[in-house]
mmCIF file of C-alpha atoms in Angstrom:
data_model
loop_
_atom_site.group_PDB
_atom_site.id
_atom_site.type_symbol
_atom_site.label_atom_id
_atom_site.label_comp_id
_atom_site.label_asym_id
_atom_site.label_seq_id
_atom_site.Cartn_x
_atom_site.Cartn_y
_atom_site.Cartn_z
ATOM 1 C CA UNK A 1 -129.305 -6.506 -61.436
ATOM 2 C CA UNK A 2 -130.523 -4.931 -58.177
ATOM 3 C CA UNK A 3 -127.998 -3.085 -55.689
ATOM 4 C CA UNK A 4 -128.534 -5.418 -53.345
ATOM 5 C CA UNK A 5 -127.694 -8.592 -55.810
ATOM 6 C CA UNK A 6 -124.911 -6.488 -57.440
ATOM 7 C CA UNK A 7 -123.105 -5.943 -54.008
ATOM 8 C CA UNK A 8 -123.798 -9.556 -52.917
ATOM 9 C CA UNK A 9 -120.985 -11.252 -55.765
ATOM 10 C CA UNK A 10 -118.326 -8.845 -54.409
ATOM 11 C CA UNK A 11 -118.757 -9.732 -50.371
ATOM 12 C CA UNK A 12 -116.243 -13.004 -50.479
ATOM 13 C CA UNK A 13 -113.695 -11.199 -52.247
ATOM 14 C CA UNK A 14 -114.089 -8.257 -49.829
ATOM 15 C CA UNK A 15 -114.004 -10.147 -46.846
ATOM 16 C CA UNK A 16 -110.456 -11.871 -48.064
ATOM 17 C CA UNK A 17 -109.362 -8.550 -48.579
ATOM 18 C CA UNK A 18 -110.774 -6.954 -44.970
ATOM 19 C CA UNK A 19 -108.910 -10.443 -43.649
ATOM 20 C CA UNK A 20 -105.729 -9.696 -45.326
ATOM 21 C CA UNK A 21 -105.930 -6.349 -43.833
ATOM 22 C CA UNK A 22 -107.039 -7.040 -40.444
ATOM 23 C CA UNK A 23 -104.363 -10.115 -40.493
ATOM 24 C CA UNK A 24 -101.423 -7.229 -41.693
ATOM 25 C CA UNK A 25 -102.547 -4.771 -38.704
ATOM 26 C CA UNK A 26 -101.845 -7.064 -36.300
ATOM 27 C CA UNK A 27 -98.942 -8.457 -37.431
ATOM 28 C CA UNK A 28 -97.294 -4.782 -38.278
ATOM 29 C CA UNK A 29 -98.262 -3.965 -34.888
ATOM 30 C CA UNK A 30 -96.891 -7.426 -33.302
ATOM 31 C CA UNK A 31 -93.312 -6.447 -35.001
ATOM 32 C CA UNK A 32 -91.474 -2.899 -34.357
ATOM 33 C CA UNK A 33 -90.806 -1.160 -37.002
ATOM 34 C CA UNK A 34 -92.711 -3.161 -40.006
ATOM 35 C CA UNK A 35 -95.174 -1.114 -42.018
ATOM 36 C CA UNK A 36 -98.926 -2.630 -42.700
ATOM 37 C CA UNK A 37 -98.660 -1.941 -45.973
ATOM 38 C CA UNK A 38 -95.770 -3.880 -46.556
ATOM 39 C CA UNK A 39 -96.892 -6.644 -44.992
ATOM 40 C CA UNK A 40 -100.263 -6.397 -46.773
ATOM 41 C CA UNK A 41 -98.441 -7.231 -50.056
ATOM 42 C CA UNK A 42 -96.916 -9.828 -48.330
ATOM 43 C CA UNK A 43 -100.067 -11.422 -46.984
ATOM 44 C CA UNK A 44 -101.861 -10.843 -50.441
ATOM 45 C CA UNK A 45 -98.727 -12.696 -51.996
ATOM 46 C CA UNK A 46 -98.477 -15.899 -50.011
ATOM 47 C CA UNK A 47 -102.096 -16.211 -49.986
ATOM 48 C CA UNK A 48 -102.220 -15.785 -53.654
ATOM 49 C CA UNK A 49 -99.169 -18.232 -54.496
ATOM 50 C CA UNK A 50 -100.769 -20.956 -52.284
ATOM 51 C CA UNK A 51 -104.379 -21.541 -51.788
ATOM 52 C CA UNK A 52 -104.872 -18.665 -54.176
ATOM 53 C CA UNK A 53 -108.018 -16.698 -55.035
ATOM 54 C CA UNK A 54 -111.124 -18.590 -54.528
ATOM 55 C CA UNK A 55 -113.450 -18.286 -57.634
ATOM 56 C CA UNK A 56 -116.426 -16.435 -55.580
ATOM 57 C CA UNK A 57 -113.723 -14.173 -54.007
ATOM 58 C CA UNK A 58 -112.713 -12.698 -57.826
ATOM 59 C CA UNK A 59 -115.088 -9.810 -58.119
ATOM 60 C CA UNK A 60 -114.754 -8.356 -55.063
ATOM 61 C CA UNK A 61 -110.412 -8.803 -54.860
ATOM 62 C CA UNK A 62 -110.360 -6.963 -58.325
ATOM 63 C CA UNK A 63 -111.757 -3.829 -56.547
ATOM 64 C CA UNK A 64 -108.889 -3.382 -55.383
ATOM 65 C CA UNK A 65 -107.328 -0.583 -57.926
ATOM 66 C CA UNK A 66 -110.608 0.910 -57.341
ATOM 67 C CA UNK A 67 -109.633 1.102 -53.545
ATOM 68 C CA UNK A 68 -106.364 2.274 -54.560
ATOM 69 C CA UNK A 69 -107.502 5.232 -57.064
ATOM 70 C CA UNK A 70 -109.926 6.337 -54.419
ATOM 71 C CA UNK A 71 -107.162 5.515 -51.587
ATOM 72 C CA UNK A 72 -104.779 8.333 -53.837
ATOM 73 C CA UNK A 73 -107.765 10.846 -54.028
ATOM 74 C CA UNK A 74 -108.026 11.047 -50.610
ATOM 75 C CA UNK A 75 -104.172 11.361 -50.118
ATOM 76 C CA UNK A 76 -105.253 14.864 -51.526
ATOM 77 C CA UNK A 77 -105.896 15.820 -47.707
ATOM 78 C CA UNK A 78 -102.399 15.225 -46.477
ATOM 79 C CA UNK A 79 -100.741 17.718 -49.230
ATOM 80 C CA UNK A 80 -99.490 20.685 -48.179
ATOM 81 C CA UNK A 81 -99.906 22.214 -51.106
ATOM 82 C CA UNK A 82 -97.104 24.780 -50.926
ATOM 83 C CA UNK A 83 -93.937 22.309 -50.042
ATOM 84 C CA UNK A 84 -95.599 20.276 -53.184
ATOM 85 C CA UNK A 85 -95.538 23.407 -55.504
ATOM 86 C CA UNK A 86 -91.652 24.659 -53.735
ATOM 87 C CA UNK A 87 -90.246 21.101 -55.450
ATOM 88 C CA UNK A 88 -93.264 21.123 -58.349
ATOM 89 C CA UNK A 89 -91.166 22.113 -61.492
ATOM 90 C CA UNK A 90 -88.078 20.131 -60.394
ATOM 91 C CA UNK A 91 -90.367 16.935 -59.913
ATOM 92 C CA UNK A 92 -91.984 17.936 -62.930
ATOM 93 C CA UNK A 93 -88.829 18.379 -64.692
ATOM 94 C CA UNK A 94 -87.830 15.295 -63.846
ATOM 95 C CA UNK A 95 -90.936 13.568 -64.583
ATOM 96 C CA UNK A 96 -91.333 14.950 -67.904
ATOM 97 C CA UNK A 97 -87.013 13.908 -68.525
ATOM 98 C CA UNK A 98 -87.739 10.335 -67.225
ATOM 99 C CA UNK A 99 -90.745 9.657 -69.551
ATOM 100 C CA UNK A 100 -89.630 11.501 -72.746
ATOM 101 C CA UNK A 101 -85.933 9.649 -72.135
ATOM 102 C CA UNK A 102 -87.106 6.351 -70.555
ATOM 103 C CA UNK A 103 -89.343 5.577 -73.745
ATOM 104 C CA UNK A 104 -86.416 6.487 -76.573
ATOM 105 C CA UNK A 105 -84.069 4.387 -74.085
ATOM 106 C CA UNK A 106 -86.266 1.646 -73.952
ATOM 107 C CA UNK A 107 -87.055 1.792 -78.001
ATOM 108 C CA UNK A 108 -83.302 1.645 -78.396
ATOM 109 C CA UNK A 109 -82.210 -1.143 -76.016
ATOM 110 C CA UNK A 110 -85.162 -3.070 -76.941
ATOM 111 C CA UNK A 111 -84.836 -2.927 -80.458
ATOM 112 C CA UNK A 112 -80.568 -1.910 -80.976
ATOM 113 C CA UNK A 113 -79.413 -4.356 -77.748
ATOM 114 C CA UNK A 114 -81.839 -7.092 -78.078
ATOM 115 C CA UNK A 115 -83.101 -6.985 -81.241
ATOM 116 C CA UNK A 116 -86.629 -7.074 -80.465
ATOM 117 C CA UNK A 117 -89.094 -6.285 -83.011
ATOM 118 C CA UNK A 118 -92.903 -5.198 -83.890
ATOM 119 C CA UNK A 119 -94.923 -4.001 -81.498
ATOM 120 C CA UNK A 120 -93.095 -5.627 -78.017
ATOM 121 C CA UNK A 121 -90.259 -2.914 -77.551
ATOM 122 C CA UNK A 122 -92.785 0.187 -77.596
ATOM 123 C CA UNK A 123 -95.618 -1.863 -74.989
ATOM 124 C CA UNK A 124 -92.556 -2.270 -72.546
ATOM 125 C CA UNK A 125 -91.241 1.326 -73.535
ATOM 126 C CA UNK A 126 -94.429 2.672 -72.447
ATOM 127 C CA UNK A 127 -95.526 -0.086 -69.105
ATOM 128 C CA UNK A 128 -91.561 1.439 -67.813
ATOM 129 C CA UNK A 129 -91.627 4.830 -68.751
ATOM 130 C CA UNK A 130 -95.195 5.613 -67.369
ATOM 131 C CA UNK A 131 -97.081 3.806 -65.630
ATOM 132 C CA UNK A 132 -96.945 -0.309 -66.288
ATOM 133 C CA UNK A 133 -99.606 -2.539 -67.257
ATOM 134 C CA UNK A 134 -102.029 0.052 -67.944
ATOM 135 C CA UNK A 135 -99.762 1.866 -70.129
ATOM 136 C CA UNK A 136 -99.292 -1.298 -72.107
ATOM 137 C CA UNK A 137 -102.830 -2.385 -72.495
ATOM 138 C CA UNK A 138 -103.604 1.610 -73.252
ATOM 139 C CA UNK A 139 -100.466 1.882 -75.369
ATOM 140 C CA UNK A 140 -101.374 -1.633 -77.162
ATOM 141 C CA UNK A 141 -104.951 -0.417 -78.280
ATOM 142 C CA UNK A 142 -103.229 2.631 -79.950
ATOM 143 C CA UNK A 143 -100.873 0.349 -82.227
ATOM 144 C CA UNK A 144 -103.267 -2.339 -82.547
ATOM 145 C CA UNK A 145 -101.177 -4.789 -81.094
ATOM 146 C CA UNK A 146 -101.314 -8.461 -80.947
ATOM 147 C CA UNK A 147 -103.222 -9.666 -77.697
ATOM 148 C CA UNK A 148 -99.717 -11.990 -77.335
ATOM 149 C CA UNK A 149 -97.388 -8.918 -77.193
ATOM 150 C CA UNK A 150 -99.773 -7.077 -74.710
ATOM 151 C CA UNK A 151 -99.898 -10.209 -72.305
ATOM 152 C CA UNK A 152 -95.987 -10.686 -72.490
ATOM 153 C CA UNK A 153 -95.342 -7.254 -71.871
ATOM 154 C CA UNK A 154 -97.469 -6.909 -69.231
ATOM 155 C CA UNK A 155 -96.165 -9.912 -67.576
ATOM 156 C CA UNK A 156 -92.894 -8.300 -68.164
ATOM 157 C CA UNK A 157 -93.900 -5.065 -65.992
ATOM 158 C CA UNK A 158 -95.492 -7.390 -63.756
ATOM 159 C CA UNK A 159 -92.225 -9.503 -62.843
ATOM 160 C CA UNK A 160 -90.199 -5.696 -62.243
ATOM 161 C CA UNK A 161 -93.460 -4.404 -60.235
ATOM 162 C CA UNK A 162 -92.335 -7.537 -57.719
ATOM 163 C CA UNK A 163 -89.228 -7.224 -57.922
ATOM 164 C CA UNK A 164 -88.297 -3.285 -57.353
ATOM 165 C CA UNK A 165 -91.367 -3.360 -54.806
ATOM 166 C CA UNK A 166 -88.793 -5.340 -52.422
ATOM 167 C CA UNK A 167 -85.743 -3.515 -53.918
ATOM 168 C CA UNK A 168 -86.079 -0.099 -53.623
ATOM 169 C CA UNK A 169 -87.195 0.329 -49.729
ATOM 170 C CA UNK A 170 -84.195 -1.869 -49.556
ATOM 171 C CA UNK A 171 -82.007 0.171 -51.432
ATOM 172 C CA UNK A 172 -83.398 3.396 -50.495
ATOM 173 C CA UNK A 173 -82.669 2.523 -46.436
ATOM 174 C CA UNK A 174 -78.850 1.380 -47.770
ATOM 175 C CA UNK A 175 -78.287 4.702 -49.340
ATOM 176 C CA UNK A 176 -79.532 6.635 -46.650
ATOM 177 C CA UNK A 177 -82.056 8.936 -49.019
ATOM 178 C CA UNK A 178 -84.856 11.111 -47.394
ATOM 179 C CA UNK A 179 -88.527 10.894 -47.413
ATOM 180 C CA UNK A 180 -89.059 12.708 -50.163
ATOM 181 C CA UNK A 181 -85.859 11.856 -52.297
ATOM 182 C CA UNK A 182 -86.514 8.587 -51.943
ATOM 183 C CA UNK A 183 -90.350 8.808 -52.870
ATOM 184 C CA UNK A 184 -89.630 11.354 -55.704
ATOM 185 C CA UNK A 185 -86.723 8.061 -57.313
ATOM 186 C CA UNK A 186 -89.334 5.343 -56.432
ATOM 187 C CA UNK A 187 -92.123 8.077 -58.318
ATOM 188 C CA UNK A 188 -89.669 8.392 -61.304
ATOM 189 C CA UNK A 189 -88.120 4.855 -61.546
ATOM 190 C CA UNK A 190 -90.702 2.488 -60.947
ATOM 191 C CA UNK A 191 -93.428 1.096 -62.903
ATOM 192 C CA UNK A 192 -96.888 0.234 -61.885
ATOM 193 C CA UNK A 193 -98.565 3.313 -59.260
ATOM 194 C CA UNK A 194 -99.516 0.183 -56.659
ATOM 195 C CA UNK A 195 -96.022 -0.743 -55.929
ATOM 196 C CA UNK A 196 -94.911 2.885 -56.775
ATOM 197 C CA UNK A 197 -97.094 4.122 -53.685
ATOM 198 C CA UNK A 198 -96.457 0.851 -51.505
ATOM 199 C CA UNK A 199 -92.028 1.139 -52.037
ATOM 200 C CA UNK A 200 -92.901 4.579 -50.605
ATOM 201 C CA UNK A 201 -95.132 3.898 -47.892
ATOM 202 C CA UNK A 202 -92.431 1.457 -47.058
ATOM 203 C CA UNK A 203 -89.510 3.598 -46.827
ATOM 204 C CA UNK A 204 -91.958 6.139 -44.502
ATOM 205 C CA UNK A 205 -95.518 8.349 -45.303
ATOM 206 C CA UNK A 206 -93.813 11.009 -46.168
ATOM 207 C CA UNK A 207 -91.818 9.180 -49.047
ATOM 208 C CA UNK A 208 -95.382 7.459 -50.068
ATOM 209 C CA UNK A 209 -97.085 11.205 -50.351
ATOM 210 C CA UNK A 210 -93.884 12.120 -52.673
ATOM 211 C CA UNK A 211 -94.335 8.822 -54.609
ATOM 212 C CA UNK A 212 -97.469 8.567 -55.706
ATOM 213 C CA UNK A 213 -97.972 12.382 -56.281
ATOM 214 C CA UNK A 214 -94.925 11.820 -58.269
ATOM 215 C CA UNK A 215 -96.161 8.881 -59.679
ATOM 216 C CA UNK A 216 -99.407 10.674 -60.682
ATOM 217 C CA UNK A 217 -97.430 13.000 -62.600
ATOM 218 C CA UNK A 218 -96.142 10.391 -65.365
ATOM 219 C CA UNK A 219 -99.269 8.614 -64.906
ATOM 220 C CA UNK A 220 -101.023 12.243 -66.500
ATOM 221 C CA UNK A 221 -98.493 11.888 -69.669
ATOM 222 C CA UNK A 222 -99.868 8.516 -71.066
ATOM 223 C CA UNK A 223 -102.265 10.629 -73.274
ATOM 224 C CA UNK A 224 -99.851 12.698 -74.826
ATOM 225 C CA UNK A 225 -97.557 9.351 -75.291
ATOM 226 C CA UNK A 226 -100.685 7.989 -76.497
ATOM 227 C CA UNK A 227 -100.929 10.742 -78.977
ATOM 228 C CA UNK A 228 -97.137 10.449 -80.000
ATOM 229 C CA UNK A 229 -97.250 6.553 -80.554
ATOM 230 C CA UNK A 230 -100.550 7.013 -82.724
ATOM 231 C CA UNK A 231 -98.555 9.359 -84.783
ATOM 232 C CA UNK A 232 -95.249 7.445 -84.941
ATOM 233 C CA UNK A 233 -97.392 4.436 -86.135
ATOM 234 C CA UNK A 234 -100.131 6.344 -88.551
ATOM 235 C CA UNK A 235 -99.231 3.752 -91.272
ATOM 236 C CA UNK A 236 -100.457 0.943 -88.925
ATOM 237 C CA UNK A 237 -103.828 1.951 -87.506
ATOM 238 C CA UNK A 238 -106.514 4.288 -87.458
ATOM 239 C CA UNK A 239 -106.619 6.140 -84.585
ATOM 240 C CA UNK A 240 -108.980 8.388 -82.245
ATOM 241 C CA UNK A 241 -108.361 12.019 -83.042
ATOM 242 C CA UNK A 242 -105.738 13.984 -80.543
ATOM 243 C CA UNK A 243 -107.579 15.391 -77.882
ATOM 244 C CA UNK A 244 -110.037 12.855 -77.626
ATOM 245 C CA UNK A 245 -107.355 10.326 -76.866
ATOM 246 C CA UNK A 246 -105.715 12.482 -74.490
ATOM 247 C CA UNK A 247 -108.198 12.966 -72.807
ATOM 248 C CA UNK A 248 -109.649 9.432 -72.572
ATOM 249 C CA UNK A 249 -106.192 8.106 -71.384
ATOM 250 C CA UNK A 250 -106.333 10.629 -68.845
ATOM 251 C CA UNK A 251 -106.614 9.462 -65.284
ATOM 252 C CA UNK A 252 -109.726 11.143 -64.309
ATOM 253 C CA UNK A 253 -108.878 10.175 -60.284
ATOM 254 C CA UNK A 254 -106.112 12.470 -60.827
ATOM 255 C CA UNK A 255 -108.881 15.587 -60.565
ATOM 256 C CA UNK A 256 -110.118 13.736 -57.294
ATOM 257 C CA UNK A 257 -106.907 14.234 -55.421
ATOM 258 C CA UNK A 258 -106.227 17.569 -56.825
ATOM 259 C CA UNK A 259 -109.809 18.638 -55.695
ATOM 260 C CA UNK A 260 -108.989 16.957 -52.027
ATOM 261 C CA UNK A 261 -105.846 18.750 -52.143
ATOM 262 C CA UNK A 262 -107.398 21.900 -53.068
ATOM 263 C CA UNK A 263 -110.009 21.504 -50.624
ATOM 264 C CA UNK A 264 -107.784 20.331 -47.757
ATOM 265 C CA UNK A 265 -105.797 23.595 -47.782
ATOM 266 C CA UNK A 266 -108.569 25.853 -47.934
ATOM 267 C CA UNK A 267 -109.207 25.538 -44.116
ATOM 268 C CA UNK A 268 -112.832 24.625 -44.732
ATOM 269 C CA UNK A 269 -112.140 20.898 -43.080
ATOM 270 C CA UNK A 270 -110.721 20.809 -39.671
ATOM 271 C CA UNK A 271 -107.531 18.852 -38.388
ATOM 272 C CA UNK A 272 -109.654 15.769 -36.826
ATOM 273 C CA UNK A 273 -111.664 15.488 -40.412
ATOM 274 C CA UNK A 274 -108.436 15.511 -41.793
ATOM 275 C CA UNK A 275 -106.928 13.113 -40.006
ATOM 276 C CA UNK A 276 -110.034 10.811 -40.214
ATOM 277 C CA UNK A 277 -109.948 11.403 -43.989
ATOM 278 C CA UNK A 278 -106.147 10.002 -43.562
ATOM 279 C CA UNK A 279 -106.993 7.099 -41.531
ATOM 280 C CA UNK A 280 -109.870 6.321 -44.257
ATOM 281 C CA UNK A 281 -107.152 6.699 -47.005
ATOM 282 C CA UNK A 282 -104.635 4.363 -45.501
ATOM 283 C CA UNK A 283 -107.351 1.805 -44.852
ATOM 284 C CA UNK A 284 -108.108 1.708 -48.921
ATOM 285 C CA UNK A 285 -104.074 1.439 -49.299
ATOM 286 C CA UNK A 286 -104.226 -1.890 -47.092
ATOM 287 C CA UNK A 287 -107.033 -3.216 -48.677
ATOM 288 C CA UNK A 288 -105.334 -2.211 -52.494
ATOM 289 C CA UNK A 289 -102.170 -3.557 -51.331
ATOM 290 C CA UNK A 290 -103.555 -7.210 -50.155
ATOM 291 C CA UNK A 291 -105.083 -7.265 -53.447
ATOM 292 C CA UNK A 292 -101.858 -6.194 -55.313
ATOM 293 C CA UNK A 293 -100.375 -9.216 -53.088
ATOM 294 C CA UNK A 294 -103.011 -11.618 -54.366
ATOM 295 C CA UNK A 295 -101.989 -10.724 -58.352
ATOM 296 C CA UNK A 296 -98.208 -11.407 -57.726
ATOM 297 C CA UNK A 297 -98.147 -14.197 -59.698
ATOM 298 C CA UNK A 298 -94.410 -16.013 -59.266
ATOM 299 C CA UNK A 299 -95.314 -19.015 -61.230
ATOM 300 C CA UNK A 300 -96.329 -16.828 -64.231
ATOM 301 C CA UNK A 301 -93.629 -15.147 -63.971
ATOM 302 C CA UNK A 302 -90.998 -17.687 -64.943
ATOM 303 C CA UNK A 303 -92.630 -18.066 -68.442
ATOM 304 C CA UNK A 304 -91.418 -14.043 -69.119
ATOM 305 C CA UNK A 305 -89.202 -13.784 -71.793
ATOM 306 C CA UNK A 306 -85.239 -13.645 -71.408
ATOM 307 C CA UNK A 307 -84.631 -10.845 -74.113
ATOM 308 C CA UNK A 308 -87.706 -8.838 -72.468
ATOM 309 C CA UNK A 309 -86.301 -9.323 -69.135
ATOM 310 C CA UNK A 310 -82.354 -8.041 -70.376
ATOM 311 C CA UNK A 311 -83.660 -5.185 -72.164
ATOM 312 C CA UNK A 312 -86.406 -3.499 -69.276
ATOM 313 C CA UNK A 313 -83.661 -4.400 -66.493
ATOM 314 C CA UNK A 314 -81.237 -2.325 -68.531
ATOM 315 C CA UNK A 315 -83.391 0.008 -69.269
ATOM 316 C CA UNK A 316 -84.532 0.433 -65.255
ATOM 317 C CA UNK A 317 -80.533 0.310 -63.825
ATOM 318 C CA UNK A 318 -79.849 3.240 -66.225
ATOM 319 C CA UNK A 319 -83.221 5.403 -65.460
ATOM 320 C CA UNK A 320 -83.012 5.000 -61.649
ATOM 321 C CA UNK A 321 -79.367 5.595 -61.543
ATOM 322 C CA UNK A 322 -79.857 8.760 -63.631
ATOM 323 C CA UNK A 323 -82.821 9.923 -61.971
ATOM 324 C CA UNK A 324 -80.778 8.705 -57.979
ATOM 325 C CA UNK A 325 -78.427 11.392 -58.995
ATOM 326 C CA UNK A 326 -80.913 13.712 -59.994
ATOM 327 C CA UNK A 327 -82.842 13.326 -56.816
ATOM 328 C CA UNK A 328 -79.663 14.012 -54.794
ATOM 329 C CA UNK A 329 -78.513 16.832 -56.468
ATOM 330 C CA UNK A 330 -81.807 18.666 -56.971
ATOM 331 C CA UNK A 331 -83.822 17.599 -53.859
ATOM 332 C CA UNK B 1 -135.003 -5.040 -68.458
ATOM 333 C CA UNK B 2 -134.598 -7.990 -66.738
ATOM 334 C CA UNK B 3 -130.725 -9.127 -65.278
ATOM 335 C CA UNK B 4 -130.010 -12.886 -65.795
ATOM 336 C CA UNK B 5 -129.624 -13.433 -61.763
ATOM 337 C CA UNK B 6 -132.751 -14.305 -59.909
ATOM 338 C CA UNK B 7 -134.408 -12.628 -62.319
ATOM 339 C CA UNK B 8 -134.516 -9.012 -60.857
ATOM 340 C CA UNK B 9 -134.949 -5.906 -62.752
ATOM 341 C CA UNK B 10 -132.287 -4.258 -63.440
ATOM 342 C CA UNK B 11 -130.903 -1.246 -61.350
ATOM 343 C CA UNK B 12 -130.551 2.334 -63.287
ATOM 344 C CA UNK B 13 -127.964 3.005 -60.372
ATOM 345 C CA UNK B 14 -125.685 -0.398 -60.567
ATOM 346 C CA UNK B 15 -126.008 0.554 -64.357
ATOM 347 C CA UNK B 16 -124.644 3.994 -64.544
ATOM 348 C CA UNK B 17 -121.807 2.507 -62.181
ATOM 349 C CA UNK B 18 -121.067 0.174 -63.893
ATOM 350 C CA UNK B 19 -120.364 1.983 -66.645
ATOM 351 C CA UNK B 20 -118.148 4.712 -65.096
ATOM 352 C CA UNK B 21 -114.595 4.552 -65.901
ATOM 353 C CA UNK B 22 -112.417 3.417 -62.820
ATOM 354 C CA UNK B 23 -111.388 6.785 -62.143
ATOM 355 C CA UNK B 24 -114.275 8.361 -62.227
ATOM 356 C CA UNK B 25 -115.692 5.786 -59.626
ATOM 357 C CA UNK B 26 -112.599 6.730 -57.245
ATOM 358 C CA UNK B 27 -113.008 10.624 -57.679
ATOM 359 C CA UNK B 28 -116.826 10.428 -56.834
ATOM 360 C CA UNK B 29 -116.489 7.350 -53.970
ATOM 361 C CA UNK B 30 -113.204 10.440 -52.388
ATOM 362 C CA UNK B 31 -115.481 13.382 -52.853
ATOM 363 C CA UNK B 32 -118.046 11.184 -51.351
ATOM 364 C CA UNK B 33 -115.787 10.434 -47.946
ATOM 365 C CA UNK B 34 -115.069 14.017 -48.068
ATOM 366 C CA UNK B 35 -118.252 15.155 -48.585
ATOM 367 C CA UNK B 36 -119.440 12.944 -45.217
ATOM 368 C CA UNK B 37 -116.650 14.641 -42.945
ATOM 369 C CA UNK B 38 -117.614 18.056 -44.027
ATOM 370 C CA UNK B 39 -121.067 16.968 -43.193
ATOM 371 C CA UNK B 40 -119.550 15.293 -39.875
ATOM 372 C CA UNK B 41 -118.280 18.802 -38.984
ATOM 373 C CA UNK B 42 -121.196 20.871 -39.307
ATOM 374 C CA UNK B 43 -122.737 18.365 -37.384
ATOM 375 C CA UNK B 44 -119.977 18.735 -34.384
ATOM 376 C CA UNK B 45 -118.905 14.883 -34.797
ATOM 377 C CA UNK B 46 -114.737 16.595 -35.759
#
């Protein structure tokens, strides 16, 4: 297929995108105090749960985690790299305590609480503890798991990614947290990295820089969970060797925004690039986030299983309260 | 090789992107923006 051909099947989808956008701009900007890229999720959402995604549009809406991974490496150029580094090993800390704790907790409520079995209660361990759906399709391939159990799980995460994408800005505002304590609980808490950023961006920019960079954090641990589930299940499936797993569950946009970040605060750009590199990076959000909108699925969501629902909802109220009284006590 | 739309030939360029992993797309399409606002400010446009 020719550029030219290959670019035309993406335009409609695009232009529903650019339209949510535009359409969230100018509605953020009609109301004081509402964020665009709340309201892009909220345009994508009601579009997507009533006329829904027209056929042609497809391609070009599912660009949207594209737009979203690129939208992150260019949040590189807003790091200042030596507050991130100051908080680095308690973030870190806490990062690598929520995983490694989240995916035992969520083994043992799944399986102990609500007597869940096979494969399901590791896919949701893994789509809470690091980084949602692509943790469970990622996580699923490891242990060889049933196309069924991948599906429910991920519609599992998918239901929480709605649901704490309202709740935490909400509950972050009611307990009065800062910027970047309430980014940092959002980073460690939440699920998929689109809502993670989009709670944060929410609450205020600053929280959104601490989210996702949080966020990013857990989302470079799925290859050593990876690793660790291949092993805990060696009697179940062959598997890739170590390192070559590791390194292809590795998100390789991660680099991206270190190499922004790293170039950002080397002085070679100057503050207007900067800023325009800013203003390009929250036009990607808006686009990601109308297209997050448009795969909030409510309908879908009502078919999600009650025992999957009990056990992930425990297993969130315990993590976030845990890691709210970390953020307050260490940050 | 020939793509089944319209029948053009196929692109060596759509097919190396295509067959990037997401992540890599993202990391080259930021270094890319960055890349055009470094070349922005040599050429006195920041």
């Amino acid at each position: 297929m020719g550029v030219a051909a290959a670019a035309r099947s993406y335009v409609p989808g695009l232009a529903l995108l650019a339209g949510g956008a535009l359409l969230s701009q100018v509605v953020a900007g009609a109301v004081d105090g509402l964020q665009p890229l709340v309201v892009a999720v909220g345009v994508g959402a009601l579009v997507g749960n009533t006329v829904g995604t027209p056929e042609a549009a497809q391609p070009g809406v599912g660009v949207d985690k594209l737009f979203l991974e690129t939208g992150i490496v260019l949040l590189g150029a807003a790091v200042v790299v030596e507050e991130f580094l100051a908080a680095g090993p308690t973030v870190l800390g806490l990062v690598v305590a929520a995983v490694g704790g989240g995916l035992l907790l969520a083994e043992l409520i799944a399986r102990g609480l609500f007597r869940l079995d096979g494969t399901t209660p590791s896919l949701l361990a893994a789509g809470a503890s690091i980084c949602g759906v692509s943790a469970v399709v990622a996580i699923g391939r490891v242990l060889d798991a049933r196309g069924s159990a991948i599906t429910f799980a991920a519609a599992t995460v998918l239901l929480f990614d709605a649901v704490t994408l309202v709740a935490f800005p909400i509950a972050g505002e009611w307990l009065g947290l800062t910027g970047r304590q309430f980014g940092v609980w959002a980073g460690v808490s939440m699920f998929s990295t689109g809502p993670v950023a989009a709670a944060g961006f929410a609450h205020s920019p600053e929280a959104g820089q601490w989210a996702t960079v949080t966020k990013l954090a857990r989302n470079s641990l799925l290859g050593g969970v990876a690793v660790a589930y291949s092993l805990a299940y060696t009697a179940r499936s062959a598997t890739d060797p170590g390192v070559r797993r590791l390194w292809a569950e590795f998100p390789k946009f991660l680099l991206g925004f270190l190499a922004v970040a790293a170039i950002a605060n080397s002085g070679l750009l100057s503050p207007a690039a900067l800023a325009s590199i800013g203003r390009v990076s929250d036009a990607l959000f808006t686009l990601a986030f109308v297209g997050l909108g448009l795969s909030i699925r409510l309908r879908e969501m009502r078919e999600v299983g009650g025992a999957a629902v009990g056990a992930v909802l425990v297993h969130l109220l315990a993590v976030s309260a845990l890691a709210l009284a970390a953020v307050r006590w260490l940050l | 090789m020939v793509s089944d739309t319209a029948g053009q030939p196929d692109s060596p360029l759509v097919d190396r992107w295509t067959a990037l992993d997401r992540g890599w797309q993202a990391l080259a399409l930021g270094l890319g923006v960055v890349a055009v606002h470094a070349a922005g400010q040599v050429a006195g446009v920041f």
